[in-house]
Coordinates of C-alpha atoms in Angstrom, one line a residue:
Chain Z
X30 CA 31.4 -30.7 19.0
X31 CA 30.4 -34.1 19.6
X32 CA 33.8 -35.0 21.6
X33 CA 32.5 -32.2 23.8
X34 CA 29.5 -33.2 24.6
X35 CA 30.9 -36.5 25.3
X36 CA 32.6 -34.7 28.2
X37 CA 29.1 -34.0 30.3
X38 CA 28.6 -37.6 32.0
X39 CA 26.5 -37.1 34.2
X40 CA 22.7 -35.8 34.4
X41 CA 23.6 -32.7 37.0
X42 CA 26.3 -31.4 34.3
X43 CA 23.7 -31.7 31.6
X44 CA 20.8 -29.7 33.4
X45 CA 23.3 -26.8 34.5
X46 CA 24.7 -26.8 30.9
X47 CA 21.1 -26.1 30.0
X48 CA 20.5 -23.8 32.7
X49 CA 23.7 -21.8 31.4
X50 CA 22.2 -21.8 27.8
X51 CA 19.1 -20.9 28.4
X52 CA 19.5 -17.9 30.9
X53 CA 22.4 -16.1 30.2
X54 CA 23.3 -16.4 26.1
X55 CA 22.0 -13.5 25.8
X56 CA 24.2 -11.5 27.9
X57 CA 27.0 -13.8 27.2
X58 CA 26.1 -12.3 23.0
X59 CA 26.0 -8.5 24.6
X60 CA 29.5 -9.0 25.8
X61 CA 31.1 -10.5 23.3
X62 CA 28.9 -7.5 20.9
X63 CA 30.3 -5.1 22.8
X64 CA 34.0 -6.1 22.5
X65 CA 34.0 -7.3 18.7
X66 CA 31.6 -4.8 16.9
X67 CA 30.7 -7.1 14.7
X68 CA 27.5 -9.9 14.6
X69 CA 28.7 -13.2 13.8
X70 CA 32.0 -12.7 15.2
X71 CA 30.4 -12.3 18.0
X72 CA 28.6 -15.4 17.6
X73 CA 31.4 -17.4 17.1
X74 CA 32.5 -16.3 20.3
X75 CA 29.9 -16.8 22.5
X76 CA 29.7 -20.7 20.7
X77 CA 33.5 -21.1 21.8
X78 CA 32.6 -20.0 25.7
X79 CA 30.2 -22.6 25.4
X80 CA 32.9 -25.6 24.3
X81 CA 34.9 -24.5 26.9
X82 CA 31.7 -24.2 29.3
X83 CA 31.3 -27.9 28.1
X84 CA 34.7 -28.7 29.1
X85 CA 35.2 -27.0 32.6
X86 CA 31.4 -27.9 33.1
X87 CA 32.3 -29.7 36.6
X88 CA 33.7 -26.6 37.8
X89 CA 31.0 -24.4 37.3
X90 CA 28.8 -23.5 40.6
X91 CA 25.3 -22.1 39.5
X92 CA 24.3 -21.0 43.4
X93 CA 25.1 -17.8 42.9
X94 CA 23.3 -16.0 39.7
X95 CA 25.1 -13.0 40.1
X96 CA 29.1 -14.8 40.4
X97 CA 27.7 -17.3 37.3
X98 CA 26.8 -14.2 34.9
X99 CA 30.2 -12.6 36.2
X100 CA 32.3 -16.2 34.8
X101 CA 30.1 -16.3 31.6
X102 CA 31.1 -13.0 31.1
X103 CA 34.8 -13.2 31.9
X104 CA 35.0 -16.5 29.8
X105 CA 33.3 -14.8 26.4
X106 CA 35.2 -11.7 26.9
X107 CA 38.3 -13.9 26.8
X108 CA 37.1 -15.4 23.6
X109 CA 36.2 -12.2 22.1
X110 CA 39.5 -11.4 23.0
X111 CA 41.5 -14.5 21.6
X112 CA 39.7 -13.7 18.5
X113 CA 41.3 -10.1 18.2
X114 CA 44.4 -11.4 18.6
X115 CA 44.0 -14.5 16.8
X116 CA 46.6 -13.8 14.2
X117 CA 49.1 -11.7 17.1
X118 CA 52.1 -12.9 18.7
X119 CA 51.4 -13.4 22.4
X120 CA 54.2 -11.2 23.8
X121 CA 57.3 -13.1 24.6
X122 CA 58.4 -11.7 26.8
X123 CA 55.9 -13.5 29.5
X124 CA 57.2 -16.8 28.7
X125 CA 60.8 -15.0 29.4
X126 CA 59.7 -13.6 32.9
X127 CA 58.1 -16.5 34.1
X128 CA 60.5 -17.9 36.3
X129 CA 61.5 -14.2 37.6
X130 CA 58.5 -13.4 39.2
X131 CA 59.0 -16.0 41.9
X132 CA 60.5 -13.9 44.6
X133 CA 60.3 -11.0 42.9
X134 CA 57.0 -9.5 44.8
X135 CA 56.8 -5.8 45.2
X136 CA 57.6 -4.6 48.0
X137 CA 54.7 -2.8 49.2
X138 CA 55.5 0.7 51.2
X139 CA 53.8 2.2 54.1
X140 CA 53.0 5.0 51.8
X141 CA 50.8 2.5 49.4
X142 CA 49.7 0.7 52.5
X143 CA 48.1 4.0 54.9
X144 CA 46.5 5.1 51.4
X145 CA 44.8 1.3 50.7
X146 CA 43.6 1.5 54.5
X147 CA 42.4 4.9 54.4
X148 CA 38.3 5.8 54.8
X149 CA 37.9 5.2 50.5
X150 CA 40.8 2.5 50.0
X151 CA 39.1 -0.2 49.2
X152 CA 36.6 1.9 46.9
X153 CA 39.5 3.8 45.1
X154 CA 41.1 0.1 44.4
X155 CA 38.1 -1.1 42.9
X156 CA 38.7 2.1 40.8
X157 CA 41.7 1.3 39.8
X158 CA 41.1 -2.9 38.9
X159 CA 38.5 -1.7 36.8
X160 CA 40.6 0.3 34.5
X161 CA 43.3 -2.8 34.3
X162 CA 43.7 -4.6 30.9
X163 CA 41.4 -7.7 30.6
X164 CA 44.1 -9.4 29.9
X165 CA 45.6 -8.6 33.6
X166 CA 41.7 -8.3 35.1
X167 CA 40.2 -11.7 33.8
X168 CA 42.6 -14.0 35.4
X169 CA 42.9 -11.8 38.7
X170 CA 39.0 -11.7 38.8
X171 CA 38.6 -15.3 38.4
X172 CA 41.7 -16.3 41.1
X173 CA 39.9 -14.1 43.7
X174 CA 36.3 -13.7 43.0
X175 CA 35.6 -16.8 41.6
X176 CA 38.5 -18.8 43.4
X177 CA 40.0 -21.1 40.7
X178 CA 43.4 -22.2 41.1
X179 CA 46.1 -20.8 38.6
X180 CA 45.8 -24.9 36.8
X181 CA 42.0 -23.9 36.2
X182 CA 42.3 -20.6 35.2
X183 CA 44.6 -21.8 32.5
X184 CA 42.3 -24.5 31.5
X185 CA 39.6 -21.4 31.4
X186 CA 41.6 -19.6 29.1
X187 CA 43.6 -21.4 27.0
X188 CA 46.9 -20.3 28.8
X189 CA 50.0 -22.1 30.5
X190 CA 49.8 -22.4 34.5
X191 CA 53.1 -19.7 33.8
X192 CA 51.0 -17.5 31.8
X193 CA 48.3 -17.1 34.8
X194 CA 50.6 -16.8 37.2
X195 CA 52.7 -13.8 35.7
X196 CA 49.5 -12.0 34.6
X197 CA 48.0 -12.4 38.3
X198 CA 51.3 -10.9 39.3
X199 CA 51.6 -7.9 36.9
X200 CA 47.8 -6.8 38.1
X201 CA 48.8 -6.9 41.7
X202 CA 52.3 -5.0 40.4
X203 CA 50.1 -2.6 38.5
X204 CA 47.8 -1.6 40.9
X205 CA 50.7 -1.4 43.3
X206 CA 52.5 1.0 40.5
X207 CA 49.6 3.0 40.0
X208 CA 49.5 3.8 43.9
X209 CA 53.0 4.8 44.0
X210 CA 52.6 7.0 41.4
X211 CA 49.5 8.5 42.7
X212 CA 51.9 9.9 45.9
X213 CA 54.8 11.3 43.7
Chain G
X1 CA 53.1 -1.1 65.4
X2 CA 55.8 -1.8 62.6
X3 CA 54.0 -4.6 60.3
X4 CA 57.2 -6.7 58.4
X5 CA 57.2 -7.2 54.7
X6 CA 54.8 -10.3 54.9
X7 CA 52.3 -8.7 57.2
X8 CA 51.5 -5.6 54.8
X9 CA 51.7 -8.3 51.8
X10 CA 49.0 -10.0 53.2
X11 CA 47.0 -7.0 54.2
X12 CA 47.0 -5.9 50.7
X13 CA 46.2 -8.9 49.4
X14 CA 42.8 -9.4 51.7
X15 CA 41.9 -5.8 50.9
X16 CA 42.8 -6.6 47.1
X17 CA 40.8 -9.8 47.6
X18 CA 37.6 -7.8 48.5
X19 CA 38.3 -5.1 45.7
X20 CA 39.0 -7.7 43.4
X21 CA 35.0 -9.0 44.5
X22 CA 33.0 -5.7 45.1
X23 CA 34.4 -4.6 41.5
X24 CA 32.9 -7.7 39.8
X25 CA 29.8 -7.6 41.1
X26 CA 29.2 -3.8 40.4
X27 CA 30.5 -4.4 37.0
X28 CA 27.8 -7.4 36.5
X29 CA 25.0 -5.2 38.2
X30 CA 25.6 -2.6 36.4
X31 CA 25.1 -4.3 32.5
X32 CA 21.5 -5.2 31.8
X33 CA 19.5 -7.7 32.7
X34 CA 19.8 -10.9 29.9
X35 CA 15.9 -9.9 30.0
X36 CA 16.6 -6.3 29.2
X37 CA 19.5 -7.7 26.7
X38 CA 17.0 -10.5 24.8
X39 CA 14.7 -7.6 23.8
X40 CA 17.4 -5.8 21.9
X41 CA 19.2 -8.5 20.6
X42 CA 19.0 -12.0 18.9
X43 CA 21.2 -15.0 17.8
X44 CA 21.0 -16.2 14.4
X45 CA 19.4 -19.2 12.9
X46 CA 22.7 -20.7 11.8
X47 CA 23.8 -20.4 15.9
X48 CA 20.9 -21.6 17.0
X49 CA 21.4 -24.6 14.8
X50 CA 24.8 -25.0 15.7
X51 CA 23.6 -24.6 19.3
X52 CA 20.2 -26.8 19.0
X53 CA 22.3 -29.8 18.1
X54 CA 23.5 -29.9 22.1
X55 CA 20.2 -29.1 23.6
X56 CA 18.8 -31.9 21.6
X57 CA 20.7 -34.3 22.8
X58 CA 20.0 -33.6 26.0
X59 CA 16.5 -33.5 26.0
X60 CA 16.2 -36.8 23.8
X61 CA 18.8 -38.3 25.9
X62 CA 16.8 -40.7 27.9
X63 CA 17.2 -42.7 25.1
X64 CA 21.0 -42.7 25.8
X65 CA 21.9 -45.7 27.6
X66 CA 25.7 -45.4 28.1
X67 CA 27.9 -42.3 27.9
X68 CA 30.0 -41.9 25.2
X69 CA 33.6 -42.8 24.7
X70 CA 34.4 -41.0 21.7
X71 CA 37.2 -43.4 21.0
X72 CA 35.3 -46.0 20.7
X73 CA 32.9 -44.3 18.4
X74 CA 35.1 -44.5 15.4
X75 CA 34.8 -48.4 15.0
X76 CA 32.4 -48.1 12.1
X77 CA 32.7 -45.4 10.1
X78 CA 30.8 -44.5 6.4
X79 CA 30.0 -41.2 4.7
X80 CA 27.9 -41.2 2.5
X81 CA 27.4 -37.9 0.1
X82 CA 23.6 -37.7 -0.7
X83 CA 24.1 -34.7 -3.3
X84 CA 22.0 -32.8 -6.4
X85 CA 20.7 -35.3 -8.1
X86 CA 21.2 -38.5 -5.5
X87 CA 17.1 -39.1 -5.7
X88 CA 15.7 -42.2 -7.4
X89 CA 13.2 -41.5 -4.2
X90 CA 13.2 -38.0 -5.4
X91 CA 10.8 -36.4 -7.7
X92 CA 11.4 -33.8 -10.4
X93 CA 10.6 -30.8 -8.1
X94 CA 12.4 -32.3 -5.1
X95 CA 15.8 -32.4 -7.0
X96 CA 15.2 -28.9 -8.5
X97 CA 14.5 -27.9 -4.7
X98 CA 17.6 -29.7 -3.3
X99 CA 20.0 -27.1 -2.3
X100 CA 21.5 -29.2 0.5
X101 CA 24.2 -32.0 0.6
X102 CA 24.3 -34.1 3.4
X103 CA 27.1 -36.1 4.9
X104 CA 25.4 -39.1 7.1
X105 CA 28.9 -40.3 9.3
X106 CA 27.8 -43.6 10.8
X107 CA 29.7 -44.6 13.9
X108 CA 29.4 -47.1 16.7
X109 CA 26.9 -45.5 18.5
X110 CA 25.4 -42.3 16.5
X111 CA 25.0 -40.8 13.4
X112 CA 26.4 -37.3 12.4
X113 CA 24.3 -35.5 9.8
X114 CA 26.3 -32.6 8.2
X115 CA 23.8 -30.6 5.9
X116 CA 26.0 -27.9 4.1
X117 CA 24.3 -25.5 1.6
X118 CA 25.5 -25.4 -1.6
X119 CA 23.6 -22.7 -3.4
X120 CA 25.9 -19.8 -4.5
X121 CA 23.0 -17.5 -3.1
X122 CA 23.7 -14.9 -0.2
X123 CA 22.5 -15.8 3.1
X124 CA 20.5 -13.4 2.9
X125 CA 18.9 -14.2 0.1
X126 CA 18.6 -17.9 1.5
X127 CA 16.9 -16.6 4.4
X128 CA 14.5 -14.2 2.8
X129 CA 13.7 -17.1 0.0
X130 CA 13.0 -20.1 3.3
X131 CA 9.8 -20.6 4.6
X132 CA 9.5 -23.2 7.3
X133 CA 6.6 -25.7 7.4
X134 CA 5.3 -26.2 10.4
X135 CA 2.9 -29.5 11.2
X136 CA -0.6 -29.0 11.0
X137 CA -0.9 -32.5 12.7
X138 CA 0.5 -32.8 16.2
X139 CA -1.1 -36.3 18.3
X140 CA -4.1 -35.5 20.9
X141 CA -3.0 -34.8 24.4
X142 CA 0.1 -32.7 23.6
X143 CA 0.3 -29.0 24.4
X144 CA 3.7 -27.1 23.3
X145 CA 5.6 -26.9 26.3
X146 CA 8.6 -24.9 25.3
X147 CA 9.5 -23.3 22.2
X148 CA 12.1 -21.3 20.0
X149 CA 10.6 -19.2 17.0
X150 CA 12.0 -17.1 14.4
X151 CA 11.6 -16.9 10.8
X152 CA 14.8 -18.9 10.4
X153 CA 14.6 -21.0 13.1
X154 CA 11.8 -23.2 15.0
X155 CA 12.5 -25.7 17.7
X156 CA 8.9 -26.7 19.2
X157 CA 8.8 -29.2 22.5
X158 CA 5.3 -30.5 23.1
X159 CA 4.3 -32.6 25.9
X160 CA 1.6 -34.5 26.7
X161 CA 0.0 -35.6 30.3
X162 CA 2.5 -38.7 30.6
X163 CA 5.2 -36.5 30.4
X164 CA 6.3 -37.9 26.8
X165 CA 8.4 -35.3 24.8
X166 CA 7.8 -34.7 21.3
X167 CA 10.1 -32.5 19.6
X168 CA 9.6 -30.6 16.0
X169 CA 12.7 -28.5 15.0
X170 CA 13.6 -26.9 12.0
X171 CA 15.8 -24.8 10.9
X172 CA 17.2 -22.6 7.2
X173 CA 20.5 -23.8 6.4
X174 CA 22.7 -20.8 5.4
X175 CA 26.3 -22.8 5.2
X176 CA 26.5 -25.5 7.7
X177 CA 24.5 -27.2 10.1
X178 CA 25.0 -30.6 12.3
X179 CA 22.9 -32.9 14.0
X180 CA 23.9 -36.3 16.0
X181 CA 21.1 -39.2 16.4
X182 CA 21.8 -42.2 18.5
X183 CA 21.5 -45.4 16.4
X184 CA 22.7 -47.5 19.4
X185 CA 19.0 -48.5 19.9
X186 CA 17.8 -47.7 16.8
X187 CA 17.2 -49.2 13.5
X188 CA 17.4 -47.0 10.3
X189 CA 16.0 -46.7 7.1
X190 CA 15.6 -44.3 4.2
X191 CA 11.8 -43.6 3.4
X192 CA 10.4 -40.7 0.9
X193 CA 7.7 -38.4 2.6
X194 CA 5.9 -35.7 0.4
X195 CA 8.7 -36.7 -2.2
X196 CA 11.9 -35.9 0.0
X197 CA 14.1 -38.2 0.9
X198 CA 14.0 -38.8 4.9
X199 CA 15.9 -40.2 7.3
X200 CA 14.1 -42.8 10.1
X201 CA 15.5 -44.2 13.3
X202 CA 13.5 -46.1 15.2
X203 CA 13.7 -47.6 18.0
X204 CA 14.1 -51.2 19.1
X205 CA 14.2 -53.3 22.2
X206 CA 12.7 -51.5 25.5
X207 CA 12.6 -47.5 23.6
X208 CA 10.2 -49.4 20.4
X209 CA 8.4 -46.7 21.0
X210 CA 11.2 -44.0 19.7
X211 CA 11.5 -42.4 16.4
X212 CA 13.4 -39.6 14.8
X213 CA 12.9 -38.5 11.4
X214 CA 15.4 -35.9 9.5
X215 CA 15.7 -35.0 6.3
X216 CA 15.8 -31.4 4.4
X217 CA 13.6 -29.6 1.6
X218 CA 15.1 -26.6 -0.2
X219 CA 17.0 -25.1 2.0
X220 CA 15.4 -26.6 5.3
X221 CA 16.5 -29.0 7.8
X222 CA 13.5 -30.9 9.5
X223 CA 14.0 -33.0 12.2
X224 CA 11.2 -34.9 14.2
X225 CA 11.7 -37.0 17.8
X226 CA 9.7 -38.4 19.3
X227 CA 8.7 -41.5 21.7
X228 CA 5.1 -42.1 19.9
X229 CA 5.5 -44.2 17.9
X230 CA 7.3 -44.2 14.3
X231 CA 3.3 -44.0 12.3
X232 CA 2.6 -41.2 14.4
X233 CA 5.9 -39.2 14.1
X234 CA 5.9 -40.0 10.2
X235 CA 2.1 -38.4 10.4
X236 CA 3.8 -35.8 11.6
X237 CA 6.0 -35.0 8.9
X238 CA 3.4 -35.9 6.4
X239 CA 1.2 -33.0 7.8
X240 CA 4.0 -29.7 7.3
X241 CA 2.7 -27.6 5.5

């Protein structure tokens, strides 16, 4: 603990460190309830967001309340996560596709295309990024909402840069998928 | 107009951009408030322990005169296992009551206090069995500014007019609990209060005016800080009752 604490150095780090603490453990404890059922897993958690809150502490804007509690969210739901699959093989086969997916972006038809610009488009897309796996949604969420580069995501969540990039990638692919399957 | 392959990739992507946005915040606005949320739910004493140790630090930190550079830190290093049965300082009933080791790791620039319990009891038994103290002395001119309070935990900030903190914290040690102290302007010393065996730092140079005391009873962490003065913080701790 004490070797992260000695990674806040200045006075602006420490006051939004306790501005975190103090307004949003709570929710950050309802998040990581909700995934783990269970009390002091939960716990432990929501104290390992807040090491690696510690660490990317620089990075962390607190203008907006709303896009904070979002990131708190995302970064104890990936802990909660991790903790499921503590004992699980991450799946090989991303390490294997990580060099594919360089040129390898869907094409996107006209068909996918007229239906994402049509009158609901956007709001049927929502629909369908909220029903992606966390493990597709977290990083995609914090690339575009919260605007981190693929390096910081995987300092966020304990991933390789090649990791990020290929689960960024398979959400795009996904929600692609999911249109094209929508018009067969 | 025919849009190439780029040109509807980058389309998409804006519109997945904005999706990507508007679906956050509706899924943020639509769990409860962390007001609505702190109703219904609670963290334990042993996190807010765990958790206390940080906010500690940062409130005391004035004291703090350098940041630290862990690799120095590990210059001067001693543990020291004050166990069942350590106390010369320590009367009969203190011993009997002494449920917690603790681990003092001196280094360069703090101390680490590691209290672990070592009753075979349930924590739930520990918890039911603890009873905090709480000071029935606190010095004239300090109001309680901020506080934490649950049967298991306490973490009191008064303040007085000057703006001088004084800090009371306690909490039930269920397994494991840790607590840093900056001795880099500090002196320490063991004393015995009300038959325990307490830890003093105090401080020297231009912060004479700091001291920290810390020590447990039964299963009870205590910890004291404040920039009064050590007679008045030791009053302090003299007065929980």
């Amino acid at each position: 603990m004490i070797f992260y604490l000695s990674l806040i150095d200045n006075q602006e780090d420490k006051d939004k460190f306790e501005y975190i603490y103090t307004n949003f453990r709570h929710t950050m404890l309802y998040e990581a309830k909700y995934i783990l059922r269970d009390e002091d897993m939960a716990e432990d958690a929501v104290h390992e967001a807040f090491i690696k809150i510690i660490k990317n502490i620089s990075k962390i804007s607190t203008e907006n309340r709303n896009r904070l509690r979002s990131l708190l969210v995302l970064i104890v739901k990936q802990k909660s996560i991790d903790m499921i699959r503590k004992n699980e093989k991450e799946e090989t086969d991303y390490v294997e596709n990580i060099e594919k997916i360089q040129d390898e972006n869907e094409e996107i038809h006209d068909e996918v295309l007229d239906k994402v610009l049509s009158i609901h488009g956007v709001r049927h897309m929502m629909g369908i990024i909220a029903e992606l796996e966390d493990a597709y949604k977290i990083p995609l969420e914090l690339k575009l909402f919260h605007e981190y580069s693929n390096k910081e995501i995987a300092e966020i969540l304990d991933l390789s840069e090649g990791h990020v990039r290929i689960r960024i990638f398979r959400a795009r692919q996904q929600i692609i998928k999911k249109y094209e399957q929508e018009n067969e | 107009m025919e849009l190439d392959k780029k040109q509807k990739e980058s389309l998409f992507d804006a519109l997945l951009t904005y999706a990507v946005k508007e679906n956050a915040i509706n899924e943020i606005n639509e769990m409860p408030t962390e007001e609505q949320i702190k109703e219904d739910m609670s963290f334990s004493a042993a996190f807010e322990s765990k958790m206390q140790g940080l906010i500690k630090r940062r409130r005391n930190k004035r004291i703090l005169k350098s940041t630290y550079k862990y690799g120095k830190k590990v210059a001067v290093f001693v543990s020291i296992i004050v166990s069942l049965g350590f106390g010369t300082l320590m009367t009969a009933e203190a011993v009997q009551n002494a449920v917690i080791s603790t681990v003092v790791e001196w280094y360069e620039d703090h101390n680490g206090f590691i209290f672990k319990n070592t009753s075979s009891k349930s924590d739930e038994e520990i918890l039911n069995e603890a009873k905090i103290k709480l000071p029935s002395y606190i010095p004239e001119g300090f109001e309680l500014s901020e506080s934490e309070d649950y049967d298991s935990f306490k973490l009191y900030l008064y303040k007085n007019k000057e703006g001088i903190n004084l800090v009371f914290n306690a909490a039930v040690v269920t397994d494991k609990n840790e607590t840093f102290i900056d001795n880099e302007y500090t002196d320490y010393e063991i004393i015995e209060i009300n038959g325990n065996e307490v830890y003093l730092f105090s401080g020297k140079g231009r912060d004479y005016d700091y001291a920290s005391v810390i020590w447990t009873e039964g299963n009870i962490k205590y910890e004291i800080d404040s920039w009064i003065g050590v007679i008045e913080v030791i009053r302090i701790a003299k007065s929980l009752d």
